């Protein structure tokens, strides 16, 4: 009888502990989402590229690892399989674009204030340079939920309902925030473009065979280049050592002179042009990269 009582007490204790520490993965737990007032975006400081030094080889390898989840397509893209991509490219499908240029968002309460500041910095870059506005969710059905999941990941384009953007350990730096939000807006990785072989070569022998699908190219019918040039300096471009077997040998080698391939500081000029062109932003003649 005593053992039975102890067992019941143990179960009750476990249940109480679980209720006191709700899992953020459970969408139905009220404590998982913290709606923030829209003015909070203005609390984020502007991104200073000098504050993010990512040129060193070791830093580039660290960033590569963050975006190399073998369970996700191209390392950080959710809700897509390599075998069923045709017709699913968000930037070729107007139903995957966000309505009225507005992206409602919720940020998990589990982030520290400094991490929240960095996330807001990333959103602020869109506000400064594009017509996209991230707005704190009220009663909208479609929205992004930014949470500290496993690694860095996002779906491509609007999915409908809640869609998660994961910014886990090591992912909360300005350029990765911009990168994952650009996925959410509807952009694939730059080196997936059909014209990529003019600008980079792929070292297939240094890529595990089970991960080579991450380096496939899309056809012109699957991806819209928006008639803009290939951008080796895009925040959406793979780095030189992504998915490498031997981390001292490149998997992606640039054919053009560039020191910015795989950078995660933030937008390139062409990144800004692409967002504005996809969403038909009327930004006038002002160069929003010179602010």
PDB file of C-alpha atoms in Angstrom:
ATOM      1  CA  UNK A   1       0.000   0.000   0.000  1.00  0.00           C
ATOM      2  CA  UNK A   2       2.844   2.348   0.926  1.00  0.00           C
ATOM      3  CA  UNK A   3       4.543   1.684  -2.405  1.00  0.00           C
ATOM      4  CA  UNK A   4       1.305   2.438  -4.249  1.00  0.00           C
ATOM      5  CA  UNK A   5       0.897   5.706  -2.366  1.00  0.00           C
ATOM      6  CA  UNK A   6       4.492   6.700  -3.107  1.00  0.00           C
ATOM      7  CA  UNK A   7       3.967   5.904  -6.791  1.00  0.00           C
ATOM      8  CA  UNK A   8       0.873   8.109  -6.956  1.00  0.00           C
ATOM      9  CA  UNK A   9       2.694  10.910  -5.142  1.00  0.00           C
ATOM     10  CA  UNK A  10       5.573  10.609  -7.599  1.00  0.00           C
ATOM     11  CA  UNK A  11       3.180  10.915 -10.528  1.00  0.00           C
ATOM     12  CA  UNK A  12       1.526  13.949  -8.957  1.00  0.00           C
ATOM     13  CA  UNK A  13       4.905  15.570  -8.350  1.00  0.00           C
ATOM     14  CA  UNK A  14       5.896  14.982 -11.965  1.00  0.00           C
ATOM     15  CA  UNK A  15       2.618  16.442 -13.195  1.00  0.00           C
ATOM     16  CA  UNK A  16       3.030  19.526 -11.008  1.00  0.00           C
ATOM     17  CA  UNK A  17       6.603  19.994 -12.207  1.00  0.00           C
ATOM     18  CA  UNK A  18       5.517  19.667 -15.831  1.00  0.00           C
ATOM     19  CA  UNK A  19       2.758  22.219 -15.405  1.00  0.00           C
ATOM     20  CA  UNK A  20       5.177  24.633 -13.744  1.00  0.00           C
ATOM     21  CA  UNK A  21       7.608  24.328 -16.668  1.00  0.00           C
ATOM     22  CA  UNK A  22       5.505  24.179 -19.843  1.00  0.00           C
ATOM     23  CA  UNK A  23       7.259  23.117 -23.016  1.00  0.00           C
ATOM     24  CA  UNK A  24       7.527  25.884 -25.595  1.00  0.00           C
ATOM     25  CA  UNK A  25       7.043  23.288 -28.330  1.00  0.00           C
ATOM     26  CA  UNK A  26       3.407  22.805 -27.214  1.00  0.00           C
ATOM     27  CA  UNK A  27       1.384  25.323 -29.179  1.00  0.00           C
ATOM     28  CA  UNK A  28      -1.605  24.978 -26.835  1.00  0.00           C
ATOM     29  CA  UNK A  29       0.238  26.105 -23.709  1.00  0.00           C
ATOM     30  CA  UNK A  30      -0.505  29.795 -23.126  1.00  0.00           C
ATOM     31  CA  UNK A  31       2.977  30.441 -21.761  1.00  0.00           C
ATOM     32  CA  UNK A  32       4.630  29.492 -25.049  1.00  0.00           C
ATOM     33  CA  UNK A  33       3.913  32.745 -26.862  1.00  0.00           C
ATOM     34  CA  UNK A  34       4.434  36.282 -25.692  1.00  0.00           C
ATOM     35  CA  UNK A  35       2.794  38.909 -27.844  1.00  0.00           C
ATOM     36  CA  UNK A  36       4.895  42.052 -27.962  1.00  0.00           C
ATOM     37  CA  UNK A  37       3.808  45.588 -28.620  1.00  0.00           C
ATOM     38  CA  UNK A  38       4.751  46.806 -32.083  1.00  0.00           C
ATOM     39  CA  UNK A  39       6.887  49.708 -30.753  1.00  0.00           C
ATOM     40  CA  UNK A  40       9.310  47.117 -29.348  1.00  0.00           C
ATOM     41  CA  UNK A  41      10.830  46.803 -32.815  1.00  0.00           C
ATOM     42  CA  UNK A  42      12.131  50.340 -32.447  1.00  0.00           C
ATOM     43  CA  UNK A  43      14.020  49.256 -29.320  1.00  0.00           C
ATOM     44  CA  UNK A  44      16.392  47.225 -31.439  1.00  0.00           C
ATOM     45  CA  UNK A  45      19.610  49.042 -32.255  1.00  0.00           C
ATOM     46  CA  UNK A  46      20.662  49.329 -35.879  1.00  0.00           C
ATOM     47  CA  UNK A  47      22.946  46.605 -37.162  1.00  0.00           C
ATOM     48  CA  UNK A  48      26.554  47.691 -37.304  1.00  0.00           C
ATOM     49  CA  UNK A  49      28.501  45.385 -39.643  1.00  0.00           C
ATOM     50  CA  UNK A  50      31.668  46.115 -37.667  1.00  0.00           C
ATOM     51  CA  UNK A  51      30.089  44.481 -34.630  1.00  0.00           C
ATOM     52  CA  UNK A  52      29.890  41.127 -36.413  1.00  0.00           C
ATOM     53  CA  UNK A  53      33.299  39.813 -37.439  1.00  0.00           C
ATOM     54  CA  UNK A  54      32.728  36.640 -39.420  1.00  0.00           C
ATOM     55  CA  UNK A  55      35.697  36.586 -41.771  1.00  0.00           C
ATOM     56  CA  UNK A  56      37.838  34.114 -39.867  1.00  0.00           C
ATOM     57  CA  UNK A  57      37.866  30.506 -41.052  1.00  0.00           C
ATOM     58  CA  UNK A  58      36.811  29.183 -37.638  1.00  0.00           C
ATOM     59  CA  UNK A  59      33.861  31.581 -37.456  1.00  0.00           C
ATOM     60  CA  UNK A  60      32.751  30.528 -40.931  1.00  0.00           C
ATOM     61  CA  UNK A  61      32.836  26.886 -39.873  1.00  0.00           C
ATOM     62  CA  UNK A  62      30.739  27.660 -36.794  1.00  0.00           C
ATOM     63  CA  UNK A  63      28.119  29.384 -38.935  1.00  0.00           C
ATOM     64  CA  UNK A  64      28.106  26.504 -41.403  1.00  0.00           C
ATOM     65  CA  UNK A  65      27.286  24.088 -38.617  1.00  0.00           C
ATOM     66  CA  UNK A  66      24.338  26.171 -37.444  1.00  0.00           C
ATOM     67  CA  UNK A  67      22.653  25.915 -40.839  1.00  0.00           C
ATOM     68  CA  UNK A  68      23.384  22.238 -41.495  1.00  0.00           C
ATOM     69  CA  UNK A  69      20.536  20.265 -39.966  1.00  0.00           C
ATOM     70  CA  UNK A  70      20.596  16.975 -41.937  1.00  0.00           C
ATOM     71  CA  UNK A  71      16.882  16.493 -41.275  1.00  0.00           C
ATOM     72  CA  UNK A  72      15.939  19.747 -43.038  1.00  0.00           C
ATOM     73  CA  UNK A  73      16.085  20.595 -46.726  1.00  0.00           C
ATOM     74  CA  UNK A  74      19.207  22.635 -47.551  1.00  0.00           C
ATOM     75  CA  UNK A  75      20.043  22.561 -43.845  1.00  0.00           C
ATOM     76  CA  UNK A  76      17.526  25.069 -42.497  1.00  0.00           C
ATOM     77  CA  UNK A  77      14.299  24.885 -44.544  1.00  0.00           C
ATOM     78  CA  UNK A  78      11.236  23.304 -42.953  1.00  0.00           C
ATOM     79  CA  UNK A  79       8.100  21.764 -44.481  1.00  0.00           C
ATOM     80  CA  UNK A  80       9.636  20.620 -47.760  1.00  0.00           C
ATOM     81  CA  UNK A  81      11.164  17.411 -49.098  1.00  0.00           C
ATOM     82  CA  UNK A  82      13.784  17.189 -51.818  1.00  0.00           C
ATOM     83  CA  UNK A  83      11.506  14.875 -53.805  1.00  0.00           C
ATOM     84  CA  UNK A  84       8.466  17.160 -54.058  1.00  0.00           C
ATOM     85  CA  UNK A  85       9.781  20.628 -54.809  1.00  0.00           C
ATOM     86  CA  UNK A  86       8.130  21.242 -58.168  1.00  0.00           C
ATOM     87  CA  UNK A  87       5.554  23.974 -57.917  1.00  0.00           C
ATOM     88  CA  UNK A  88       6.377  24.700 -54.300  1.00  0.00           C
ATOM     89  CA  UNK A  89       8.742  27.590 -54.753  1.00  0.00           C
ATOM     90  CA  UNK A  90       7.188  30.407 -52.774  1.00  0.00           C
ATOM     91  CA  UNK A  91       8.537  33.201 -54.927  1.00  0.00           C
ATOM     92  CA  UNK A  92       6.843  31.611 -57.947  1.00  0.00           C
ATOM     93  CA  UNK A  93       3.552  31.225 -56.085  1.00  0.00           C
ATOM     94  CA  UNK A  94       1.661  34.415 -55.159  1.00  0.00           C
ATOM     95  CA  UNK A  95      -0.355  32.562 -52.515  1.00  0.00           C
ATOM     96  CA  UNK A  96       2.857  32.120 -50.509  1.00  0.00           C
ATOM     97  CA  UNK A  97       3.459  35.857 -50.232  1.00  0.00           C
ATOM     98  CA  UNK A  98       2.371  37.730 -47.113  1.00  0.00           C
ATOM     99  CA  UNK A  99      -0.785  39.773 -47.514  1.00  0.00           C
ATOM    100  CA  UNK A 100      -0.669  43.569 -47.459  1.00  0.00           C
ATOM    101  CA  UNK A 101       3.121  43.505 -46.887  1.00  0.00           C
ATOM    102  CA  UNK A 102       2.548  42.687 -43.205  1.00  0.00           C
ATOM    103  CA  UNK A 103       4.049  39.764 -41.270  1.00  0.00           C
ATOM    104  CA  UNK A 104       2.430  39.290 -37.844  1.00  0.00           C
ATOM    105  CA  UNK A 105       4.864  37.830 -35.327  1.00  0.00           C
ATOM    106  CA  UNK A 106       5.156  36.439 -31.826  1.00  0.00           C
ATOM    107  CA  UNK A 107       8.493  36.043 -30.032  1.00  0.00           C
ATOM    108  CA  UNK A 108       8.923  33.315 -27.435  1.00  0.00           C
ATOM    109  CA  UNK A 109       9.221  34.573 -23.867  1.00  0.00           C
ATOM    110  CA  UNK A 110      12.207  32.250 -23.402  1.00  0.00           C
ATOM    111  CA  UNK A 111      14.624  34.632 -25.096  1.00  0.00           C
ATOM    112  CA  UNK A 112      16.738  36.962 -22.997  1.00  0.00           C
ATOM    113  CA  UNK A 113      16.257  40.694 -23.421  1.00  0.00           C
ATOM    114  CA  UNK A 114      19.523  40.925 -25.375  1.00  0.00           C
ATOM    115  CA  UNK A 115      18.455  38.128 -27.750  1.00  0.00           C
ATOM    116  CA  UNK A 116      15.109  39.827 -28.237  1.00  0.00           C
ATOM    117  CA  UNK A 117      16.965  43.048 -29.083  1.00  0.00           C
ATOM    118  CA  UNK A 118      18.926  41.220 -31.773  1.00  0.00           C
ATOM    119  CA  UNK A 119      15.767  39.722 -33.274  1.00  0.00           C
ATOM    120  CA  UNK A 120      14.202  43.180 -33.339  1.00  0.00           C
ATOM    121  CA  UNK A 121      17.328  44.518 -35.051  1.00  0.00           C
ATOM    122  CA  UNK A 122      16.777  42.024 -37.854  1.00  0.00           C
ATOM    123  CA  UNK A 123      13.158  43.102 -38.251  1.00  0.00           C
ATOM    124  CA  UNK A 124      14.188  46.737 -38.169  1.00  0.00           C
ATOM    125  CA  UNK A 125      16.440  46.163 -41.189  1.00  0.00           C
ATOM    126  CA  UNK A 126      13.362  45.190 -43.208  1.00  0.00           C
ATOM    127  CA  UNK A 127      11.514  48.269 -41.985  1.00  0.00           C
ATOM    128  CA  UNK A 128      14.369  50.552 -43.014  1.00  0.00           C
ATOM    129  CA  UNK A 129      15.111  49.057 -46.416  1.00  0.00           C
ATOM    130  CA  UNK A 130      11.896  47.455 -47.667  1.00  0.00           C
ATOM    131  CA  UNK A 131       8.133  47.920 -47.513  1.00  0.00           C
ATOM    132  CA  UNK A 132       7.722  44.781 -45.377  1.00  0.00           C
ATOM    133  CA  UNK A 133       6.448  45.416 -41.856  1.00  0.00           C
ATOM    134  CA  UNK A 134       6.676  42.976 -38.966  1.00  0.00           C
ATOM    135  CA  UNK A 135       3.769  43.682 -36.637  1.00  0.00           C
ATOM    136  CA  UNK A 136       3.004  42.144 -33.245  1.00  0.00           C
ATOM    137  CA  UNK A 137       0.251  39.559 -33.688  1.00  0.00           C
ATOM    138  CA  UNK A 138      -3.246  40.378 -32.476  1.00  0.00           C
ATOM    139  CA  UNK A 139      -5.996  38.251 -34.022  1.00  0.00           C
ATOM    140  CA  UNK A 140      -4.358  37.340 -37.343  1.00  0.00           C
ATOM    141  CA  UNK A 141      -4.596  33.710 -38.438  1.00  0.00           C
ATOM    142  CA  UNK A 142      -1.270  33.616 -40.284  1.00  0.00           C
ATOM    143  CA  UNK A 143       1.849  34.573 -38.336  1.00  0.00           C
ATOM    144  CA  UNK A 144       5.399  33.567 -37.501  1.00  0.00           C
ATOM    145  CA  UNK A 145       6.362  32.306 -34.059  1.00  0.00           C
ATOM    146  CA  UNK A 146      10.049  32.926 -33.362  1.00  0.00           C
ATOM    147  CA  UNK A 147      11.291  30.394 -30.841  1.00  0.00           C
ATOM    148  CA  UNK A 148      14.556  28.912 -29.509  1.00  0.00           C
ATOM    149  CA  UNK A 149      14.302  25.571 -31.279  1.00  0.00           C
ATOM    150  CA  UNK A 150      17.055  23.244 -32.443  1.00  0.00           C
ATOM    151  CA  UNK A 151      19.331  25.283 -34.673  1.00  0.00           C
ATOM    152  CA  UNK A 152      18.239  27.866 -37.228  1.00  0.00           C
ATOM    153  CA  UNK A 153      15.340  27.133 -39.563  1.00  0.00           C
ATOM    154  CA  UNK A 154      12.252  28.482 -41.307  1.00  0.00           C
ATOM    155  CA  UNK A 155       9.673  27.541 -43.900  1.00  0.00           C
ATOM    156  CA  UNK A 156       9.815  29.311 -47.267  1.00  0.00           C
ATOM    157  CA  UNK A 157       6.966  31.755 -47.757  1.00  0.00           C
ATOM    158  CA  UNK A 158       3.652  32.049 -45.951  1.00  0.00           C
ATOM    159  CA  UNK A 159       2.369  28.612 -44.943  1.00  0.00           C
ATOM    160  CA  UNK A 160      -0.969  29.480 -43.341  1.00  0.00           C
ATOM    161  CA  UNK A 161      -1.627  29.522 -39.606  1.00  0.00           C
ATOM    162  CA  UNK A 162       1.260  29.514 -37.180  1.00  0.00           C
ATOM    163  CA  UNK A 163       4.648  28.873 -38.729  1.00  0.00           C
ATOM    164  CA  UNK A 164       7.765  28.530 -36.643  1.00  0.00           C
ATOM    165  CA  UNK A 165      11.045  30.322 -37.193  1.00  0.00           C
ATOM    166  CA  UNK A 166      13.685  28.617 -35.082  1.00  0.00           C
ATOM    167  CA  UNK A 167      16.559  30.691 -33.748  1.00  0.00           C
ATOM    168  CA  UNK A 168      18.274  28.331 -31.334  1.00  0.00           C
ATOM    169  CA  UNK A 169      21.651  28.445 -29.629  1.00  0.00           C
ATOM    170  CA  UNK A 170      24.143  30.412 -31.715  1.00  0.00           C
ATOM    171  CA  UNK A 171      21.513  31.539 -34.224  1.00  0.00           C
ATOM    172  CA  UNK A 172      20.593  34.863 -32.661  1.00  0.00           C
ATOM    173  CA  UNK A 173      22.964  37.075 -34.602  1.00  0.00           C
ATOM    174  CA  UNK A 174      21.685  39.837 -36.903  1.00  0.00           C
ATOM    175  CA  UNK A 175      22.588  38.209 -40.213  1.00  0.00           C
ATOM    176  CA  UNK A 176      21.024  34.856 -39.362  1.00  0.00           C
ATOM    177  CA  UNK A 177      17.862  36.608 -38.188  1.00  0.00           C
ATOM    178  CA  UNK A 178      17.700  38.426 -41.542  1.00  0.00           C
ATOM    179  CA  UNK A 179      18.442  35.126 -43.349  1.00  0.00           C
ATOM    180  CA  UNK A 180      15.649  33.138 -41.698  1.00  0.00           C
ATOM    181  CA  UNK A 181      13.134  35.971 -42.069  1.00  0.00           C
ATOM    182  CA  UNK A 182      14.014  36.156 -45.757  1.00  0.00           C
ATOM    183  CA  UNK A 183      13.133  32.457 -46.023  1.00  0.00           C
ATOM    184  CA  UNK A 184       9.812  33.206 -44.323  1.00  0.00           C
ATOM    185  CA  UNK A 185       9.143  35.932 -46.898  1.00  0.00           C
ATOM    186  CA  UNK A 186       9.634  33.496 -49.771  1.00  0.00           C
ATOM    187  CA  UNK A 187      13.304  33.124 -50.703  1.00  0.00           C
ATOM    188  CA  UNK A 188      15.389  30.007 -51.215  1.00  0.00           C
ATOM    189  CA  UNK A 189      19.169  29.895 -50.937  1.00  0.00           C
ATOM    190  CA  UNK A 190      20.997  31.861 -53.608  1.00  0.00           C
ATOM    191  CA  UNK A 191      23.146  28.971 -54.847  1.00  0.00           C
ATOM    192  CA  UNK A 192      19.951  27.076 -55.783  1.00  0.00           C
ATOM    193  CA  UNK A 193      19.508  29.381 -58.784  1.00  0.00           C
ATOM    194  CA  UNK A 194      19.667  27.750 -62.232  1.00  0.00           C
ATOM    195  CA  UNK A 195      22.597  29.982 -63.248  1.00  0.00           C
ATOM    196  CA  UNK A 196      24.787  29.230 -60.229  1.00  0.00           C
ATOM    197  CA  UNK A 197      27.414  27.197 -62.125  1.00  0.00           C
ATOM    198  CA  UNK A 198      28.631  30.385 -63.798  1.00  0.00           C
ATOM    199  CA  UNK A 199      29.643  31.744 -60.414  1.00  0.00           C
ATOM    200  CA  UNK A 200      30.479  28.818 -58.132  1.00  0.00           C
ATOM    201  CA  UNK A 201      31.608  25.225 -58.477  1.00  0.00           C
ATOM    202  CA  UNK A 202      30.489  22.421 -56.183  1.00  0.00           C
ATOM    203  CA  UNK A 203      33.047  19.967 -54.791  1.00  0.00           C
ATOM    204  CA  UNK A 204      30.755  16.941 -54.765  1.00  0.00           C
ATOM    205  CA  UNK A 205      33.460  14.609 -53.453  1.00  0.00           C
ATOM    206  CA  UNK A 206      33.580  16.554 -50.172  1.00  0.00           C
ATOM    207  CA  UNK A 207      29.820  16.281 -49.568  1.00  0.00           C
ATOM    208  CA  UNK A 208      28.236  13.171 -47.974  1.00  0.00           C
ATOM    209  CA  UNK A 209      26.129  11.392 -50.602  1.00  0.00           C
ATOM    210  CA  UNK A 210      23.021  11.533 -48.385  1.00  0.00           C
ATOM    211  CA  UNK A 211      23.312  15.334 -48.226  1.00  0.00           C
ATOM    212  CA  UNK A 212      24.072  16.125 -51.863  1.00  0.00           C
ATOM    213  CA  UNK A 213      20.430  16.971 -52.567  1.00  0.00           C
ATOM    214  CA  UNK A 214      21.067  20.156 -50.575  1.00  0.00           C
ATOM    215  CA  UNK A 215      23.182  21.424 -53.480  1.00  0.00           C
ATOM    216  CA  UNK A 216      20.667  20.779 -56.251  1.00  0.00           C
ATOM    217  CA  UNK A 217      19.731  23.569 -58.643  1.00  0.00           C
ATOM    218  CA  UNK A 218      16.199  24.653 -59.395  1.00  0.00           C
ATOM    219  CA  UNK A 219      15.012  25.034 -62.975  1.00  0.00           C
ATOM    220  CA  UNK A 220      13.767  28.344 -64.331  1.00  0.00           C
ATOM    221  CA  UNK A 221      10.228  27.045 -63.920  1.00  0.00           C
ATOM    222  CA  UNK A 222      10.741  26.338 -60.223  1.00  0.00           C
ATOM    223  CA  UNK A 223      12.437  29.527 -59.118  1.00  0.00           C
ATOM    224  CA  UNK A 224      11.991  33.160 -60.067  1.00  0.00           C
ATOM    225  CA  UNK A 225      15.283  35.035 -60.185  1.00  0.00           C
ATOM    226  CA  UNK A 226      13.321  38.287 -60.478  1.00  0.00           C
ATOM    227  CA  UNK A 227      15.626  39.148 -63.395  1.00  0.00           C
ATOM    228  CA  UNK A 228      18.276  40.256 -60.948  1.00  0.00           C
ATOM    229  CA  UNK A 229      21.940  39.179 -61.074  1.00  0.00           C
ATOM    230  CA  UNK A 230      23.397  36.269 -59.148  1.00  0.00           C
ATOM    231  CA  UNK A 231      24.607  37.536 -55.783  1.00  0.00           C
ATOM    232  CA  UNK A 232      27.556  35.699 -54.308  1.00  0.00           C
ATOM    233  CA  UNK A 233      27.499  38.137 -51.382  1.00  0.00           C
ATOM    234  CA  UNK A 234      23.854  37.450 -50.538  1.00  0.00           C
ATOM    235  CA  UNK A 235      22.939  36.700 -46.938  1.00  0.00           C
ATOM    236  CA  UNK A 236      21.109  33.719 -48.507  1.00  0.00           C
ATOM    237  CA  UNK A 237      24.222  32.162 -50.108  1.00  0.00           C
ATOM    238  CA  UNK A 238      25.912  29.032 -48.743  1.00  0.00           C
ATOM    239  CA  UNK A 239      29.351  29.415 -47.243  1.00  0.00           C
ATOM    240  CA  UNK A 240      32.465  27.759 -48.611  1.00  0.00           C
ATOM    241  CA  UNK A 241      32.485  24.877 -46.115  1.00  0.00           C
ATOM    242  CA  UNK A 242      28.794  24.034 -45.734  1.00  0.00           C
ATOM    243  CA  UNK A 243      28.140  20.280 -45.303  1.00  0.00           C
ATOM    244  CA  UNK A 244      31.841  19.487 -45.796  1.00  0.00           C
ATOM    245  CA  UNK A 245      33.253  16.052 -44.968  1.00  0.00           C
ATOM    246  CA  UNK A 246      36.695  17.586 -44.630  1.00  0.00           C
ATOM    247  CA  UNK A 247      36.270  20.969 -42.982  1.00  0.00           C
ATOM    248  CA  UNK A 248      39.554  22.171 -44.426  1.00  0.00           C
ATOM    249  CA  UNK A 249      38.314  21.723 -47.990  1.00  0.00           C
ATOM    250  CA  UNK A 250      35.618  23.816 -49.627  1.00  0.00           C
ATOM    251  CA  UNK A 251      32.308  22.443 -50.807  1.00  0.00           C
ATOM    252  CA  UNK A 252      31.405  25.671 -52.625  1.00  0.00           C
ATOM    253  CA  UNK A 253      34.184  27.465 -54.474  1.00  0.00           C
ATOM    254  CA  UNK A 254      33.681  30.922 -55.901  1.00  0.00           C
ATOM    255  CA  UNK A 255      34.600  31.510 -59.546  1.00  0.00           C
ATOM    256  CA  UNK A 256      34.564  35.260 -59.036  1.00  0.00           C
ATOM    257  CA  UNK A 257      36.658  37.371 -56.720  1.00  0.00           C
ATOM    258  CA  UNK A 258      34.711  37.703 -53.495  1.00  0.00           C
ATOM    259  CA  UNK A 259      35.407  37.690 -49.777  1.00  0.00           C
ATOM    260  CA  UNK A 260      31.759  37.848 -48.780  1.00  0.00           C
ATOM    261  CA  UNK A 261      30.395  34.457 -49.871  1.00  0.00           C
ATOM    262  CA  UNK A 262      28.374  32.989 -47.024  1.00  0.00           C
ATOM    263  CA  UNK A 263      28.388  36.219 -45.024  1.00  0.00           C
ATOM    264  CA  UNK A 264      25.865  36.497 -42.190  1.00  0.00           C
ATOM    265  CA  UNK A 265      26.209  40.193 -41.395  1.00  0.00           C
ATOM    266  CA  UNK A 266      22.958  41.189 -43.046  1.00  0.00           C
ATOM    267  CA  UNK A 267      21.425  42.260 -46.352  1.00  0.00           C
ATOM    268  CA  UNK A 268      23.476  42.742 -49.481  1.00  0.00           C
ATOM    269  CA  UNK A 269      22.245  45.443 -51.855  1.00  0.00           C
ATOM    270  CA  UNK A 270      20.793  42.798 -54.144  1.00  0.00           C
ATOM    271  CA  UNK A 271      19.003  41.124 -51.228  1.00  0.00           C
ATOM    272  CA  UNK A 272      17.183  44.394 -50.593  1.00  0.00           C
ATOM    273  CA  UNK A 273      16.341  44.769 -54.279  1.00  0.00           C
ATOM    274  CA  UNK A 274      14.972  41.218 -54.385  1.00  0.00           C
ATOM    275  CA  UNK A 275      12.648  41.707 -51.418  1.00  0.00           C
ATOM    276  CA  UNK A 276      11.408  45.003 -52.809  1.00  0.00           C
ATOM    277  CA  UNK A 277      10.881  43.575 -56.282  1.00  0.00           C
ATOM    278  CA  UNK A 278       9.095  40.424 -55.091  1.00  0.00           C
ATOM    279  CA  UNK A 279       6.690  42.452 -52.967  1.00  0.00           C
ATOM    280  CA  UNK A 280       6.455  45.305 -55.493  1.00  0.00           C
ATOM    281  CA  UNK A 281       7.626  47.889 -53.029  1.00  0.00           C
ATOM    282  CA  UNK A 282       7.518  51.419 -54.367  1.00  0.00           C
ATOM    283  CA  UNK A 283      10.638  52.736 -52.669  1.00  0.00           C
ATOM    284  CA  UNK A 284      11.420  55.483 -55.159  1.00  0.00           C
ATOM    285  CA  UNK A 285      15.001  56.171 -56.197  1.00  0.00           C
ATOM    286  CA  UNK A 286      16.391  56.143 -52.679  1.00  0.00           C
ATOM    287  CA  UNK A 287      19.190  53.644 -52.031  1.00  0.00           C
ATOM    288  CA  UNK A 288      18.133  51.995 -48.810  1.00  0.00           C
ATOM    289  CA  UNK A 289      21.560  50.473 -48.262  1.00  0.00           C
ATOM    290  CA  UNK A 290      23.172  53.865 -47.739  1.00  0.00           C
ATOM    291  CA  UNK A 291      21.287  54.831 -44.564  1.00  0.00           C
TER     292      UNK A 291
END
